[in-house]
PDB file of C-alpha atoms in Angstrom:
ATOM      1  CA  MET A   1     120.667 117.419  88.472  1.00  0.00           C
ATOM      2  CA  ALA A   2     121.097 114.764  91.154  1.00  0.00           C
ATOM      3  CA  VAL A   3     122.243 111.275  90.244  1.00  0.00           C
ATOM      4  CA  SER A   4     120.003 108.637  91.767  1.00  0.00           C
ATOM      5  CA  GLY A   5     121.771 105.857  93.606  1.00  0.00           C
ATOM      6  CA  GLN A   6     125.335 106.919  92.916  1.00  0.00           C
ATOM      7  CA  GLN A   7     127.847 109.625  93.624  1.00  0.00           C
ATOM      8  CA  ARG A   8     129.003 111.643  90.658  1.00  0.00           C
ATOM      9  CA  ARG A   9     132.621 111.242  89.647  1.00  0.00           C
ATOM     10  CA  PRO A  10     134.639 114.480  89.687  1.00  0.00           C
ATOM     11  CA  VAL A  11     134.876 114.749  85.897  1.00  0.00           C
ATOM     12  CA  VAL A  12     131.075 114.438  85.639  1.00  0.00           C
ATOM     13  CA  ALA A  13     130.541 117.298  88.058  1.00  0.00           C
ATOM     14  CA  LEU A  14     133.151 119.348  86.203  1.00  0.00           C
ATOM     15  CA  TYR A  15     131.475 118.617  82.871  1.00  0.00           C
ATOM     16  CA  GLU A  16     128.186 119.878  84.298  1.00  0.00           C
ATOM     17  CA  ARG A  17     129.759 123.051  85.721  1.00  0.00           C
ATOM     18  CA  ILE A  18     131.195 124.014  82.335  1.00  0.00           C
ATOM     19  CA  ALA A  19     128.035 122.978  80.453  1.00  0.00           C
ATOM     20  CA  ASP A  20     125.947 125.107  82.834  1.00  0.00           C
ATOM     21  CA  ALA A  21     128.283 128.061  82.265  1.00  0.00           C
ATOM     22  CA  ILE A  22     127.843 127.663  78.509  1.00  0.00           C
ATOM     23  CA  HIS A  23     124.070 127.446  78.707  1.00  0.00           C
ATOM     24  CA  ASP A  24     123.703 130.378  81.129  1.00  0.00           C
ATOM     25  CA  GLY A  25     125.854 132.652  78.954  1.00  0.00           C
ATOM     26  CA  THR A  26     128.998 132.805  81.079  1.00  0.00           C
ATOM     27  CA  TYR A  27     130.740 131.434  77.996  1.00  0.00           C
ATOM     28  CA  PRO A  28     128.427 132.629  75.195  1.00  0.00           C
ATOM     29  CA  PRO A  29     128.216 131.075  71.705  1.00  0.00           C
ATOM     30  CA  GLY A  30     131.227 131.973  69.590  1.00  0.00           C
ATOM     31  CA  SER A  31     133.399 132.864  72.563  1.00  0.00           C
ATOM     32  CA  THR A  32     136.789 131.306  73.242  1.00  0.00           C
ATOM     33  CA  LEU A  33     137.357 129.566  76.549  1.00  0.00           C
ATOM     34  CA  PRO A  34     140.261 130.689  78.724  1.00  0.00           C
ATOM     35  CA  SER A  35     143.498 128.737  78.370  1.00  0.00           C
ATOM     36  CA  GLU A  36     143.704 125.431  80.231  1.00  0.00           C
ATOM     37  CA  PRO A  37     145.928 126.766  83.039  1.00  0.00           C
ATOM     38  CA  ARG A  38     143.704 129.789  83.574  1.00  0.00           C
ATOM     39  CA  LEU A  39     140.448 127.830  83.375  1.00  0.00           C
ATOM     40  CA  ALA A  40     141.781 125.168  85.752  1.00  0.00           C
ATOM     41  CA  GLY A  41     142.696 127.931  88.192  1.00  0.00           C
ATOM     42  CA  GLU A  42     139.298 129.625  87.890  1.00  0.00           C
ATOM     43  CA  LEU A  43     137.488 126.339  88.490  1.00  0.00           C
ATOM     44  CA  GLY A  44     139.899 125.073  91.143  1.00  0.00           C
ATOM     45  CA  VAL A  45     140.531 121.744  89.426  1.00  0.00           C
ATOM     46  CA  SER A  46     143.510 119.822  88.079  1.00  0.00           C
ATOM     47  CA  ARG A  47     144.444 120.164  84.424  1.00  0.00           C
ATOM     48  CA  PRO A  48     144.079 116.402  83.691  1.00  0.00           C
ATOM     49  CA  ALA A  49     140.500 116.433  85.030  1.00  0.00           C
ATOM     50  CA  LEU A  50     139.759 119.621  83.104  1.00  0.00           C
ATOM     51  CA  ARG A  51     141.189 118.176  79.895  1.00  0.00           C
ATOM     52  CA  GLU A  52     138.981 115.076  80.232  1.00  0.00           C
ATOM     53  CA  ALA A  53     135.849 117.167  80.817  1.00  0.00           C
ATOM     54  CA  LEU A  54     136.686 119.422  77.861  1.00  0.00           C
ATOM     55  CA  LEU A  55     137.089 116.380  75.631  1.00  0.00           C
ATOM     56  CA  LEU A  56     133.628 115.144  76.636  1.00  0.00           C
ATOM     57  CA  LEU A  57     132.164 118.596  75.946  1.00  0.00           C
ATOM     58  CA  GLN A  58     133.818 118.558  72.538  1.00  0.00           C
ATOM     59  CA  GLU A  59     132.394 115.089  71.778  1.00  0.00           C
ATOM     60  CA  ASP A  60     128.940 116.301  72.810  1.00  0.00           C
ATOM     61  CA  GLY A  61     129.143 119.205  70.364  1.00  0.00           C
ATOM     62  CA  LEU A  62     129.354 122.075  72.852  1.00  0.00           C
ATOM     63  CA  LEU A  63     132.939 122.989  71.987  1.00  0.00           C
ATOM     64  CA  THR A  64     135.101 123.090  68.874  1.00  0.00           C
ATOM     65  CA  VAL A  65     138.904 123.103  68.866  1.00  0.00           C
ATOM     66  CA  ARG A  66     140.420 125.473  66.316  1.00  0.00           C
ATOM     67  CA  ARG A  67     144.120 125.557  65.579  1.00  0.00           C
ATOM     68  CA  GLY A  68     145.658 128.820  66.658  1.00  0.00           C
ATOM     69  CA  VAL A  69     142.463 129.898  68.420  1.00  0.00           C
ATOM     70  CA  GLY A  70     141.723 127.350  71.116  1.00  0.00           C
ATOM     71  CA  ARG A  71     138.436 125.932  72.322  1.00  0.00           C
ATOM     72  CA  THR A  72     135.413 127.924  71.193  1.00  0.00           C
ATOM     73  CA  VAL A  73     131.765 127.553  72.174  1.00  0.00           C
ATOM     74  CA  ASN A  74     129.637 126.392  69.261  1.00  0.00           C
ATOM     75  CA  ASP A  75     127.108 128.882  67.892  1.00  0.00           C
ATOM     76  CA  ARG A  76     124.196 126.605  68.772  1.00  0.00           C
ATOM     77  CA  PRO A  77     125.435 124.332  71.528  1.00  0.00           C
ATOM     78  CA  PRO A  78     123.207 121.279  71.911  1.00  0.00           C
ATOM     79  CA  ARG A  79     121.804 120.135  75.177  1.00  0.00           C
ATOM     80  CA  ARG A  80     123.903 117.707  77.175  1.00  0.00           C
ATOM     81  CA  GLY A  81     124.512 114.231  75.904  1.00  0.00           C
ATOM     82  CA  PHE A  82     122.100 112.502  78.275  1.00  0.00           C
ATOM     83  CA  GLU A  83     119.370 114.910  77.163  1.00  0.00           C
ATOM     84  CA  GLN A  84     120.092 114.356  73.473  1.00  0.00           C
ATOM     85  CA  LEU A  85     119.952 110.578  73.566  1.00  0.00           C
ATOM     86  CA  GLN A  86     116.455 109.280  72.951  1.00  0.00           C
ATOM     87  CA  PRO A  87     115.318 105.658  72.886  1.00  0.00           C
ATOM     88  CA  LEU A  88     114.295 104.449  69.443  1.00  0.00           C
ATOM     89  CA  GLU A  89     110.749 103.753  70.606  1.00  0.00           C
ATOM     90  CA  GLU A  90     110.371 107.441  71.478  1.00  0.00           C
ATOM     91  CA  LEU A  91     111.845 108.657  68.191  1.00  0.00           C
ATOM     92  CA  LEU A  92     109.635 106.324  66.148  1.00  0.00           C
ATOM     93  CA  GLY A  93     106.580 106.966  68.316  1.00  0.00           C
ATOM     94  CA  THR A  94     106.131 110.642  67.427  1.00  0.00           C
ATOM     95  CA  GLY A  95     103.554 109.738  64.776  1.00  0.00           C
ATOM     96  CA  GLY A  96     101.726 107.128  66.836  1.00  0.00           C
ATOM     97  CA  PRO A  97     102.192 104.690  69.711  1.00  0.00           C
ATOM     98  CA  VAL A  98     105.050 102.182  69.533  1.00  0.00           C
ATOM     99  CA  ARG A  99     105.000  99.112  71.770  1.00  0.00           C
ATOM    100  CA  VAL A 100     108.079  97.263  72.997  1.00  0.00           C
ATOM    101  CA  ARG A 101     107.992  93.474  72.716  1.00  0.00           C
ATOM    102  CA  ALA A 102     110.874  91.643  74.377  1.00  0.00           C
ATOM    103  CA  LEU A 103     112.025  88.603  72.383  1.00  0.00           C
ATOM    104  CA  LEU A 104     115.140  87.572  74.299  1.00  0.00           C
ATOM    105  CA  ARG A 105     116.978  88.523  77.481  1.00  0.00           C
ATOM    106  CA  SER A 106     120.214  86.588  77.888  1.00  0.00           C
ATOM    107  CA  VAL A 107     123.936  86.687  78.649  1.00  0.00           C
ATOM    108  CA  GLU A 108     126.378  86.113  75.799  1.00  0.00           C
ATOM    109  CA  GLU A 109     130.059  85.748  75.112  1.00  0.00           C
ATOM    110  CA  PRO A 110     131.539  88.619  73.066  1.00  0.00           C
ATOM    111  CA  THR A 111     130.958  88.600  69.307  1.00  0.00           C
ATOM    112  CA  ASP A 112     133.043  90.354  66.669  1.00  0.00           C
ATOM    113  CA  PHE A 113     130.679  93.338  66.911  1.00  0.00           C
ATOM    114  CA  THR A 114     130.753  93.635  70.694  1.00  0.00           C
ATOM    115  CA  THR A 115     134.484  92.997  70.879  1.00  0.00           C
ATOM    116  CA  GLN A 116     135.024  95.902  68.504  1.00  0.00           C
ATOM    117  CA  HIS A 117     132.645  98.313  70.202  1.00  0.00           C
ATOM    118  CA  LEU A 118     132.548  97.342  73.902  1.00  0.00           C
ATOM    119  CA  LEU A 119     136.182  96.211  74.240  1.00  0.00           C
ATOM    120  CA  PRO A 120     135.391  93.471  76.787  1.00  0.00           C
ATOM    121  CA  ALA A 121     138.119  91.486  78.519  1.00  0.00           C
ATOM    122  CA  ALA A 122     138.733  87.907  77.418  1.00  0.00           C
ATOM    123  CA  GLY A 123     136.079  85.592  78.815  1.00  0.00           C
ATOM    124  CA  ALA A 124     133.696  88.427  79.695  1.00  0.00           C
ATOM    125  CA  GLU A 125     129.931  87.935  79.688  1.00  0.00           C
ATOM    126  CA  LEU A 126     127.657  90.564  78.175  1.00  0.00           C
ATOM    127  CA  ARG A 127     123.975  91.121  78.814  1.00  0.00           C
ATOM    128  CA  PHE A 128     122.060  90.883  75.492  1.00  0.00           C
ATOM    129  CA  TRP A 129     118.522  92.051  74.712  1.00  0.00           C
ATOM    130  CA  GLU A 130     116.602  91.371  71.501  1.00  0.00           C
ATOM    131  CA  THR A 131     113.518  93.546  71.114  1.00  0.00           C
ATOM    132  CA  VAL A 132     110.890  94.251  68.469  1.00  0.00           C
ATOM    133  CA  LEU A 133     109.208  97.649  68.308  1.00  0.00           C
ATOM    134  CA  VAL A 134     105.630  97.412  67.080  1.00  0.00           C
ATOM    135  CA  GLY A 135     103.586 100.260  65.612  1.00  0.00           C
ATOM    136  CA  GLU A 136      99.830 100.371  65.169  1.00  0.00           C
ATOM    137  CA  ALA A 137      99.772  97.535  62.639  1.00  0.00           C
ATOM    138  CA  LEU A 138     103.327  96.394  61.864  1.00  0.00           C
ATOM    139  CA  ALA A 139     106.664  95.750  63.499  1.00  0.00           C
ATOM    140  CA  VAL A 140     108.801  98.822  62.785  1.00  0.00           C
ATOM    141  CA  ALA A 141     112.222  97.904  64.184  1.00  0.00           C
ATOM    142  CA  LEU A 142     114.312  95.021  65.468  1.00  0.00           C
ATOM    143  CA  CYS A 143     116.811  95.991  68.174  1.00  0.00           C
ATOM    144  CA  HIS A 144     119.861  94.068  69.341  1.00  0.00           C
ATOM    145  CA  GLU A 145     121.501  95.667  72.382  1.00  0.00           C
ATOM    146  CA  TRP A 146     124.489  94.639  74.480  1.00  0.00           C
ATOM    147  CA  ALA A 147     125.644  96.101  77.796  1.00  0.00           C
ATOM    148  CA  ALA A 148     129.265  96.266  78.912  1.00  0.00           C
ATOM    149  CA  PRO A 149     130.443  93.613  81.411  1.00  0.00           C
ATOM    150  CA  GLN A 150     128.896  93.843  84.851  1.00  0.00           C
ATOM    151  CA  ASP A 151     132.113  94.911  86.580  1.00  0.00           C
ATOM    152  CA  VAL A 152     132.505  97.804  84.134  1.00  0.00           C
ATOM    153  CA  LEU A 153     128.909  98.943  84.686  1.00  0.00           C
ATOM    154  CA  GLU A 154     129.183  98.697  88.476  1.00  0.00           C
ATOM    155  CA  ARG A 155     132.311 100.851  88.382  1.00  0.00           C
ATOM    156  CA  LEU A 156     131.119 103.472  85.892  1.00  0.00           C
ATOM    157  CA  HIS A 157     127.329 103.456  86.140  1.00  0.00           C
ATOM    158  CA  PRO A 158     125.914 101.384  89.027  1.00  0.00           C
ATOM    159  CA  ALA A 159     122.418 102.837  88.559  1.00  0.00           C
ATOM    160  CA  PHE A 160     122.313 101.425  85.019  1.00  0.00           C
ATOM    161  CA  ALA A 161     123.639  98.057  86.209  1.00  0.00           C
ATOM    162  CA  ALA A 162     120.921  97.854  88.871  1.00  0.00           C
ATOM    163  CA  ALA A 163     118.151  98.875  86.465  1.00  0.00           C
ATOM    164  CA  LEU A 164     119.157  96.213  83.932  1.00  0.00           C
ATOM    165  CA  ALA A 165     118.836  93.487  86.559  1.00  0.00           C
ATOM    166  CA  ASP A 166     115.067  94.018  86.656  1.00  0.00           C
ATOM    167  CA  GLU A 167     114.832  93.276  82.887  1.00  0.00           C
ATOM    168  CA  PRO A 168     111.952  95.690  82.233  1.00  0.00           C
ATOM    169  CA  ALA A 169     109.938  95.449  79.013  1.00  0.00           C
ATOM    170  CA  ARG A 170     111.768  98.388  77.482  1.00  0.00           C
ATOM    171  CA  SER A 171     114.742  98.885  75.232  1.00  0.00           C
ATOM    172  CA  MET A 172     118.158  98.868  76.892  1.00  0.00           C
ATOM    173  CA  LEU A 173     118.746 102.446  75.739  1.00  0.00           C
ATOM    174  CA  ALA A 174     115.511 103.551  77.419  1.00  0.00           C
ATOM    175  CA  VAL A 175     116.711 101.973  80.672  1.00  0.00           C
ATOM    176  CA  LEU A 176     120.079 103.699  80.302  1.00  0.00           C
ATOM    177  CA  ALA A 177     118.500 107.081  79.590  1.00  0.00           C
ATOM    178  CA  ASP A 178     116.275 106.868  82.673  1.00  0.00           C
ATOM    179  CA  ALA A 179     119.188 105.789  84.879  1.00  0.00           C
ATOM    180  CA  SER A 180     121.437 108.610  83.633  1.00  0.00           C
ATOM    181  CA  ARG A 181     119.865 111.795  84.948  1.00  0.00           C
ATOM    182  CA  GLY A 182     122.880 113.936  85.706  1.00  0.00           C
ATOM    183  CA  VAL A 183     125.330 111.539  84.031  1.00  0.00           C
ATOM    184  CA  PRO A 184     126.745 112.902  80.753  1.00  0.00           C
ATOM    185  CA  LEU A 185     126.582 110.308  77.996  1.00  0.00           C
ATOM    186  CA  THR A 186     128.245 110.488  74.618  1.00  0.00           C
ATOM    187  CA  ALA A 187     127.092 108.444  71.653  1.00  0.00           C
ATOM    188  CA  HIS A 188     128.101 107.771  68.091  1.00  0.00           C
ATOM    189  CA  SER A 189     125.903 106.148  65.445  1.00  0.00           C
ATOM    190  CA  GLY A 190     126.364 104.830  61.944  1.00  0.00           C
ATOM    191  CA  VAL A 191     123.694 104.353  59.272  1.00  0.00           C
ATOM    192  CA  THR A 192     123.880 101.936  56.339  1.00  0.00           C
ATOM    193  CA  ALA A 193     121.440 100.517  53.785  1.00  0.00           C
ATOM    194  CA  THR A 194     120.904  96.747  53.662  1.00  0.00           C
ATOM    195  CA  LEU A 195     118.321  93.980  53.190  1.00  0.00           C
ATOM    196  CA  LEU A 196     116.510  92.269  56.036  1.00  0.00           C
ATOM    197  CA  GLY A 197     117.497  88.715  55.254  1.00  0.00           C
ATOM    198  CA  ARG A 198     115.519  85.604  56.127  1.00  0.00           C
ATOM    199  CA  ARG A 199     115.678  85.542  59.949  1.00  0.00           C
ATOM    200  CA  ARG A 200     115.123  89.270  60.461  1.00  0.00           C
ATOM    201  CA  GLY A 201     112.393  89.198  57.854  1.00  0.00           C
ATOM    202  CA  GLU A 202     110.579  86.500  59.813  1.00  0.00           C
ATOM    203  CA  GLN A 203     110.914  88.481  63.040  1.00  0.00           C
ATOM    204  CA  LEU A 204     109.564  91.646  61.392  1.00  0.00           C
ATOM    205  CA  ASP A 205     106.979  89.826  59.233  1.00  0.00           C
ATOM    206  CA  ARG A 206     108.511  91.081  55.997  1.00  0.00           C
ATOM    207  CA  PRO A 207     110.049  89.374  52.923  1.00  0.00           C
ATOM    208  CA  ALA A 208     113.756  88.613  53.198  1.00  0.00           C
ATOM    209  CA  ASP A 209     114.588  91.019  50.351  1.00  0.00           C
ATOM    210  CA  THR A 210     112.903  94.007  52.035  1.00  0.00           C
ATOM    211  CA  PRO A 211     115.206  97.072  51.991  1.00  0.00           C
ATOM    212  CA  ALA A 212     116.139  98.286  55.457  1.00  0.00           C
ATOM    213  CA  VAL A 213     118.257 100.786  57.333  1.00  0.00           C
ATOM    214  CA  LEU A 214     120.793  99.417  59.806  1.00  0.00           C
ATOM    215  CA  ILE A 215     121.766 101.780  62.615  1.00  0.00           C
ATOM    216  CA  THR A 216     124.712 100.924  64.840  1.00  0.00           C
ATOM    217  CA  GLN A 217     125.147 102.842  68.067  1.00  0.00           C
ATOM    218  CA  VAL A 218     127.704 102.998  70.883  1.00  0.00           C
ATOM    219  CA  VAL A 219     127.040 104.924  74.102  1.00  0.00           C
ATOM    220  CA  ARG A 220     129.865 105.883  76.463  1.00  0.00           C
ATOM    221  CA  VAL A 221     130.262 107.136  80.020  1.00  0.00           C
ATOM    222  CA  GLU A 222     133.430 109.178  80.496  1.00  0.00           C
ATOM    223  CA  GLY A 223     134.847 107.750  77.282  1.00  0.00           C
ATOM    224  CA  THR A 224     134.201 104.087  78.160  1.00  0.00           C
ATOM    225  CA  PRO A 225     131.547 102.194  76.141  1.00  0.00           C
ATOM    226  CA  VAL A 226     128.635 100.916  78.226  1.00  0.00           C
ATOM    227  CA  LEU A 227     126.138  99.985  75.496  1.00  0.00           C
ATOM    228  CA  ALA A 228     126.382  98.866  71.873  1.00  0.00           C
ATOM    229  CA  ALA A 229     123.399  98.281  69.624  1.00  0.00           C
ATOM    230  CA  LYS A 230     122.176  97.367  66.154  1.00  0.00           C
ATOM    231  CA  HIS A 231     118.754  98.607  65.066  1.00  0.00           C
ATOM    232  CA  MET A 232     117.131  97.297  61.880  1.00  0.00           C
ATOM    233  CA  LEU A 233     114.369  99.470  60.400  1.00  0.00           C
ATOM    234  CA  PRO A 234     112.566  98.026  57.353  1.00  0.00           C
ATOM    235  CA  THR A 235     110.921 100.003  54.594  1.00  0.00           C
ATOM    236  CA  GLY A 236     107.594 101.355  55.843  1.00  0.00           C
ATOM    237  CA  SER A 237     108.835 102.225  59.330  1.00  0.00           C
ATOM    238  CA  PRO A 238     108.037 105.719  60.639  1.00  0.00           C
ATOM    239  CA  ALA A 239     110.445 108.462  59.571  1.00  0.00           C
ATOM    240  CA  LEU A 240     113.467 108.726  61.845  1.00  0.00           C
ATOM    241  CA  PRO A 241     114.886 112.211  62.474  1.00  0.00           C
ATOM    242  CA  VAL A 242     118.627 112.250  61.863  1.00  0.00           C
ATOM    243  CA  LEU A 243     121.103 114.997  62.754  1.00  0.00           C
ATOM    244  CA  HIS A 244     124.179 114.780  60.565  1.00  0.00           C
ATOM    245  CA  SER A 245     127.473 116.059  61.906  1.00  0.00           C
ATOM    246  CA  GLY A 246     130.076 116.669  59.247  1.00  0.00           C
TER     247      GLY A 246
END
């Protein structure tokens, strides 16, 4: 796939070449990839670039590293990372329409959460979006999303940086997904149980003691975080499909 508005970095193109070979059966499920020196020679690339691409493929669930065996293709390799990632409004909207209501679009200094997950430099400024997702009758989720510093985005993902500047009435993840056709993304999420609390309860029109699910998410490009988010889903929200990886 072509990348709109930017030139693919070599490791991205290499990732796609290997992913295509997996999906077209060149490296079928259950097979073991050639050794690094041999594979680098077959693909005509350096071993450091190959190692980085293989790590991304492993993070995306296409490959598994087994001691004494090497890198093997998973029995049911998933689609690429940018195809797996879906905005929360799409996941929650399978049972009915979900509207996106923007509450806040601002620039913030790093917090404990963003410092941990986005690793910004001292004094960096981060774009912050607060959004409520609304179902047919009730608010179903409150989303807090932060983008990496502008200089990081312009270096790693200029299409995403440009799309954010327009501040569309969508979630930040939806903007990232649309700007990433052909750009492999990796993401990790955590899920915990909690209570809404007073402020979030007011924003979602629920009592403060309403049980909720808190989802944290970090999305990376070539191993560098570009987006971090917290999503609060109160009791009564549509069912959210979850794939657990042990």
